[in-house]
Amino acid sequence: MEESPVQSVSEPSGAVAEPVVAPGSNNAAAELDVIRQRVAGCTRCAELASTRTQTVFGTGNPQARLVMLGEAPGADEDRQGEPFVGRAGQLLTKILEACTLQREDVYILNILKCRPPGNRNPLPDEAANCREYLDAQLAIIQPEYICCMGAVAARNLLEVDTSIGKMRGKFYRYNDIKVLCTYHPAYLLRNPSAKRQVWEDMQFLMAEMGIELPEK
Ligand code: URA
């Protein structure tokens, strides 16, 4: 893992040396916790706030180089309070492992922090209400890369209306972050033949990140 970017400045004798905390430093975990608490009490979407068991903020390395962005919590995530812990999540864990990554190496989050009832797609107003939280998370983590999993993540983040199939295979930019789009793990559970394409996307992403993959 990278060295901590927390730096100290030496002061003339007598002065108290204040640590200079670089953005994206160890403070990131504490800063994320502040946002996490705001999210936990959020009632912006009346329906979601009244039907959720709990909010699902995100998990992983607060200083991750790579953020994995999904759509919204499902039933398992709503129960456990952690993103991607159901069947799709188990597949995501395997995809990451194939890339020599553990869940703890990346940061995993969603467009929405609440489960839409019946797992319906997020409504535009809900995504807009939650956007401030997503942007705050990204501003704290300062990832170099975002991998959008599925059309809902890709279209909402990048504010486009393109199909996920057309968005694959090239990098987009969100602020200073390079964004790659691929299929959602839940789609792979229904369409296992698309795993090959996701593997190609992940190889492309790992090559760009300078992460060497073992020969298969
Ligand atoms: N699907 C998502 O998009 N996010 C989750 O957290 C779980 C399933």
Short mmCIF file of C-alpha atoms and ligand atoms in Angstrom, two decimals:
data_model
loop_
_atom_site.label_atom_id
_atom_site.label_comp_id
_atom_site.label_asym_id
_atom_site.label_seq_id
_atom_site.Cartn_x
_atom_site.Cartn_y
_atom_site.Cartn_z
CA MET A 1 0.00 0.00 0.00
CA GLU A 2 1.05 3.59 -0.46
CA GLU A 3 2.91 5.46 2.21
CA SER A 4 0.82 7.77 4.33
CA PRO A 5 0.87 11.24 2.81
CA VAL A 6 0.57 12.85 6.26
CA GLN A 7 3.42 15.28 6.53
CA SER A 8 4.82 17.23 9.43
CA VAL A 9 6.38 20.63 9.13
CA SER A 10 9.29 21.56 11.32
CA GLU A 11 8.76 24.86 13.04
CA PRO A 12 11.29 27.24 14.57
CA SER A 13 12.01 26.21 18.18
CA GLY A 14 9.27 27.17 20.60
CA ALA A 15 6.52 26.86 18.01
CA VAL A 16 4.21 23.86 18.09
CA ALA A 17 4.50 21.82 14.93
CA GLU A 18 1.04 21.33 13.47
CA PRO A 19 0.72 18.31 11.23
CA VAL A 20 -0.17 19.25 7.69
CA VAL A 21 -2.80 16.79 6.63
CA ALA A 22 -2.75 16.29 2.90
CA PRO A 23 -6.09 15.73 1.18
CA GLY A 24 -6.83 12.02 0.89
CA SER A 25 -4.71 11.27 3.97
CA ASN A 26 -5.39 9.25 7.13
CA ASN A 27 -8.01 11.80 8.05
CA ALA A 28 -10.09 10.41 5.22
CA ALA A 29 -11.58 7.73 7.48
CA ALA A 30 -12.69 10.35 10.02
CA GLU A 31 -14.00 12.64 7.30
CA LEU A 32 -15.96 9.77 5.78
CA ASP A 33 -17.45 9.02 9.19
CA VAL A 34 -18.83 12.56 9.38
CA ILE A 35 -20.61 12.07 6.05
CA ARG A 36 -21.67 8.56 7.09
CA GLN A 37 -23.52 10.02 10.07
CA ARG A 38 -25.23 12.63 7.92
CA VAL A 39 -26.33 9.90 5.52
CA ALA A 40 -27.61 7.73 8.39
CA GLY A 41 -30.06 10.46 9.39
CA CYS A 42 -31.02 11.50 5.87
CA THR A 43 -34.75 11.87 5.10
CA ARG A 44 -34.48 13.62 1.72
CA CYS A 45 -36.31 10.77 -0.06
CA ALA A 46 -39.41 10.19 2.09
CA GLU A 47 -40.20 6.78 0.62
CA LEU A 48 -36.67 5.42 0.92
CA ALA A 49 -36.19 6.81 4.41
CA SER A 50 -39.40 5.17 5.60
CA THR A 51 -38.77 1.76 3.99
CA ARG A 52 -35.04 1.23 4.59
CA THR A 53 -33.68 -0.87 7.45
CA GLN A 54 -30.56 1.28 7.44
CA THR A 55 -28.47 3.34 5.06
CA VAL A 56 -25.60 1.66 3.21
CA PHE A 57 -22.77 4.16 3.05
CA GLY A 58 -19.79 2.35 1.56
CA THR A 59 -16.86 0.25 2.62
CA GLY A 60 -13.18 -0.25 1.96
CA ASN A 61 -9.96 1.71 1.92
CA PRO A 62 -10.60 5.45 2.53
CA GLN A 63 -7.49 6.16 0.44
CA ALA A 64 -8.25 3.69 -2.33
CA ARG A 65 -6.92 4.32 -5.83
CA LEU A 66 -9.98 2.57 -7.21
CA VAL A 67 -13.65 3.07 -6.36
CA MET A 68 -16.16 0.43 -7.45
CA LEU A 69 -19.51 2.17 -8.02
CA GLY A 70 -22.81 0.28 -8.04
CA GLU A 71 -26.44 1.24 -8.22
CA ALA A 72 -28.21 0.90 -4.88
CA PRO A 73 -28.40 -1.52 -1.96
CA GLY A 74 -30.49 -4.65 -2.35
CA ALA A 75 -32.21 -6.64 0.38
CA ASP A 76 -29.00 -8.20 1.74
CA GLU A 77 -27.20 -4.87 1.82
CA ASP A 78 -30.17 -3.16 3.48
CA ARG A 79 -30.08 -5.85 6.19
CA GLN A 80 -26.31 -5.82 6.73
CA GLY A 81 -25.52 -2.15 6.10
CA GLU A 82 -22.70 -2.95 3.67
CA PRO A 83 -22.68 -2.69 -0.14
CA PHE A 84 -22.36 -5.74 -2.37
CA VAL A 85 -22.72 -8.50 0.22
CA GLY A 86 -25.37 -10.57 -1.60
CA ARG A 87 -24.86 -12.87 -4.59
CA ALA A 88 -23.80 -10.04 -6.89
CA GLY A 89 -21.42 -8.90 -4.16
CA GLN A 90 -19.85 -12.33 -3.90
CA LEU A 91 -19.22 -12.23 -7.63
CA LEU A 92 -17.73 -8.75 -7.29
CA THR A 93 -15.37 -10.10 -4.60
CA LYS A 94 -14.25 -12.83 -7.05
CA ILE A 95 -13.75 -10.31 -9.86
CA LEU A 96 -11.57 -8.20 -7.57
CA GLU A 97 -9.61 -11.26 -6.46
CA ALA A 98 -8.96 -12.16 -10.09
CA CYS A 99 -7.43 -8.69 -10.31
CA THR A 100 -5.22 -9.51 -7.27
CA LEU A 101 -7.31 -7.11 -5.16
CA GLN A 102 -9.18 -7.62 -1.91
CA ARG A 103 -12.36 -5.71 -1.08
CA GLU A 104 -10.30 -3.81 1.51
CA ASP A 105 -7.96 -2.49 -1.21
CA VAL A 106 -10.72 -0.61 -3.04
CA TYR A 107 -13.69 1.47 -1.89
CA ILE A 108 -17.13 0.08 -2.75
CA LEU A 109 -20.16 2.36 -2.83
CA ASN A 110 -23.42 3.01 -4.63
CA ILE A 111 -25.26 5.86 -6.35
CA LEU A 112 -28.04 5.52 -3.73
CA LYS A 113 -27.43 4.89 -0.04
CA CYS A 114 -30.93 3.47 0.55
CA ARG A 115 -32.60 0.39 -0.89
CA PRO A 116 -35.35 1.23 -3.38
CA PRO A 117 -38.41 -0.86 -2.45
CA GLY A 118 -38.64 -4.05 -4.50
CA ASN A 119 -35.19 -3.28 -5.93
CA ARG A 120 -36.66 -0.90 -8.49
CA ASN A 121 -34.26 1.43 -10.30
CA PRO A 122 -33.37 4.66 -8.49
CA LEU A 123 -35.62 7.56 -9.50
CA PRO A 124 -33.90 10.66 -10.93
CA ASP A 125 -34.92 12.71 -7.86
CA GLU A 126 -33.48 10.08 -5.54
CA ALA A 127 -30.16 10.02 -7.41
CA ALA A 128 -30.09 13.82 -7.33
CA ASN A 129 -30.81 13.87 -3.58
CA CYS A 130 -27.99 11.40 -2.93
CA ARG A 131 -25.47 13.01 -5.28
CA GLU A 132 -24.06 15.34 -2.65
CA TYR A 133 -23.08 12.34 -0.53
CA LEU A 134 -21.43 10.52 -3.43
CA ASP A 135 -19.49 13.62 -4.41
CA ALA A 136 -18.44 14.18 -0.79
CA GLN A 137 -17.19 10.59 -0.59
CA LEU A 138 -15.20 10.98 -3.80
CA ALA A 139 -13.76 14.33 -2.67
CA ILE A 140 -12.47 12.67 0.50
CA ILE A 141 -11.20 9.42 -1.02
CA GLN A 142 -9.71 11.14 -4.08
CA PRO A 143 -9.50 7.96 -6.13
CA GLU A 144 -7.60 7.89 -9.41
CA TYR A 145 -10.13 5.52 -10.96
CA ILE A 146 -13.82 4.73 -10.76
CA CYS A 147 -15.25 1.54 -12.19
CA CYS A 148 -18.96 2.02 -12.88
CA MET A 149 -20.78 -1.30 -12.61
CA GLY A 150 -23.87 -1.20 -14.77
CA ALA A 151 -25.88 1.39 -16.65
CA VAL A 152 -27.42 3.05 -13.59
CA ALA A 153 -24.00 3.81 -12.10
CA ALA A 154 -22.47 4.89 -15.42
CA ARG A 155 -25.37 7.06 -16.61
CA ASN A 156 -25.88 8.76 -13.26
CA LEU A 157 -22.23 9.48 -12.60
CA LEU A 158 -21.45 10.75 -16.09
CA GLU A 159 -24.90 12.21 -16.80
CA VAL A 160 -25.22 10.50 -20.18
CA ASP A 161 -27.93 8.34 -21.72
CA THR A 162 -25.68 5.87 -23.54
CA SER A 163 -26.06 2.10 -23.25
CA ILE A 164 -23.50 0.37 -21.06
CA GLY A 165 -22.41 -1.77 -24.02
CA LYS A 166 -21.40 1.39 -25.90
CA MET A 167 -19.66 2.92 -22.89
CA ARG A 168 -17.30 -0.02 -22.37
CA GLY A 169 -13.74 -0.04 -23.65
CA LYS A 170 -12.70 3.56 -23.11
CA PHE A 171 -11.97 5.87 -20.23
CA TYR A 172 -14.25 8.75 -19.36
CA ARG A 173 -13.37 11.54 -16.95
CA TYR A 174 -15.27 12.64 -13.88
CA ASN A 175 -13.49 15.69 -12.52
CA ASP A 176 -9.91 14.40 -12.38
CA ILE A 177 -10.90 10.77 -12.03
CA LYS A 178 -10.61 8.25 -14.86
CA VAL A 179 -13.83 6.28 -15.24
CA LEU A 180 -14.27 2.87 -16.81
CA CYS A 181 -17.73 1.37 -17.29
CA THR A 182 -18.57 -2.31 -17.35
CA TYR A 183 -21.50 -4.65 -16.73
CA HIS A 184 -23.02 -5.02 -13.27
CA PRO A 185 -22.23 -8.30 -11.44
CA ALA A 186 -25.99 -8.96 -11.13
CA TYR A 187 -26.19 -8.85 -14.94
CA LEU A 188 -23.40 -11.45 -15.05
CA LEU A 189 -25.41 -13.74 -12.79
CA ARG A 190 -28.21 -13.64 -15.39
CA ASN A 191 -25.86 -13.60 -18.41
CA PRO A 192 -22.72 -15.58 -17.54
CA SER A 193 -21.42 -15.28 -21.12
CA ALA A 194 -20.79 -11.55 -20.45
CA LYS A 195 -18.14 -12.47 -17.86
CA ARG A 196 -15.57 -12.56 -20.65
CA GLN A 197 -16.27 -8.92 -21.51
CA VAL A 198 -16.06 -7.84 -17.88
CA TRP A 199 -12.75 -9.66 -17.57
CA GLU A 200 -11.49 -7.77 -20.65
CA ASP A 201 -12.64 -4.50 -19.06
CA MET A 202 -10.90 -5.32 -15.79
CA GLN A 203 -7.68 -6.30 -17.59
CA PHE A 204 -7.82 -2.95 -19.41
CA LEU A 205 -8.33 -1.12 -16.11
CA MET A 206 -5.57 -3.03 -14.29
CA ALA A 207 -3.11 -2.35 -17.14
CA GLU A 208 -3.92 1.37 -16.93
CA MET A 209 -3.43 1.25 -13.14
CA GLY A 210 -0.10 -0.55 -13.53
CA ILE A 211 -1.35 -3.64 -11.69
CA GLU A 212 0.17 -6.77 -13.15
CA LEU A 213 -2.11 -9.78 -13.43
CA PRO A 214 -0.87 -13.37 -13.23
CA GLU A 215 -1.02 -15.35 -16.48
CA LYS A 216 -4.27 -17.35 -16.63
N1 URA B 1 -26.24 -4.06 -6.38
C1 URA B 1 -25.74 -2.81 -6.29
O1 URA B 1 -25.73 -2.07 -7.27
N2 URA B 1 -25.26 -2.41 -5.12
C2 URA B 1 -25.23 -3.19 -4.04
O2 URA B 1 -24.74 -2.75 -3.00
C3 URA B 1 -25.75 -4.49 -4.15
C4 URA B 1 -26.26 -4.91 -5.32
#
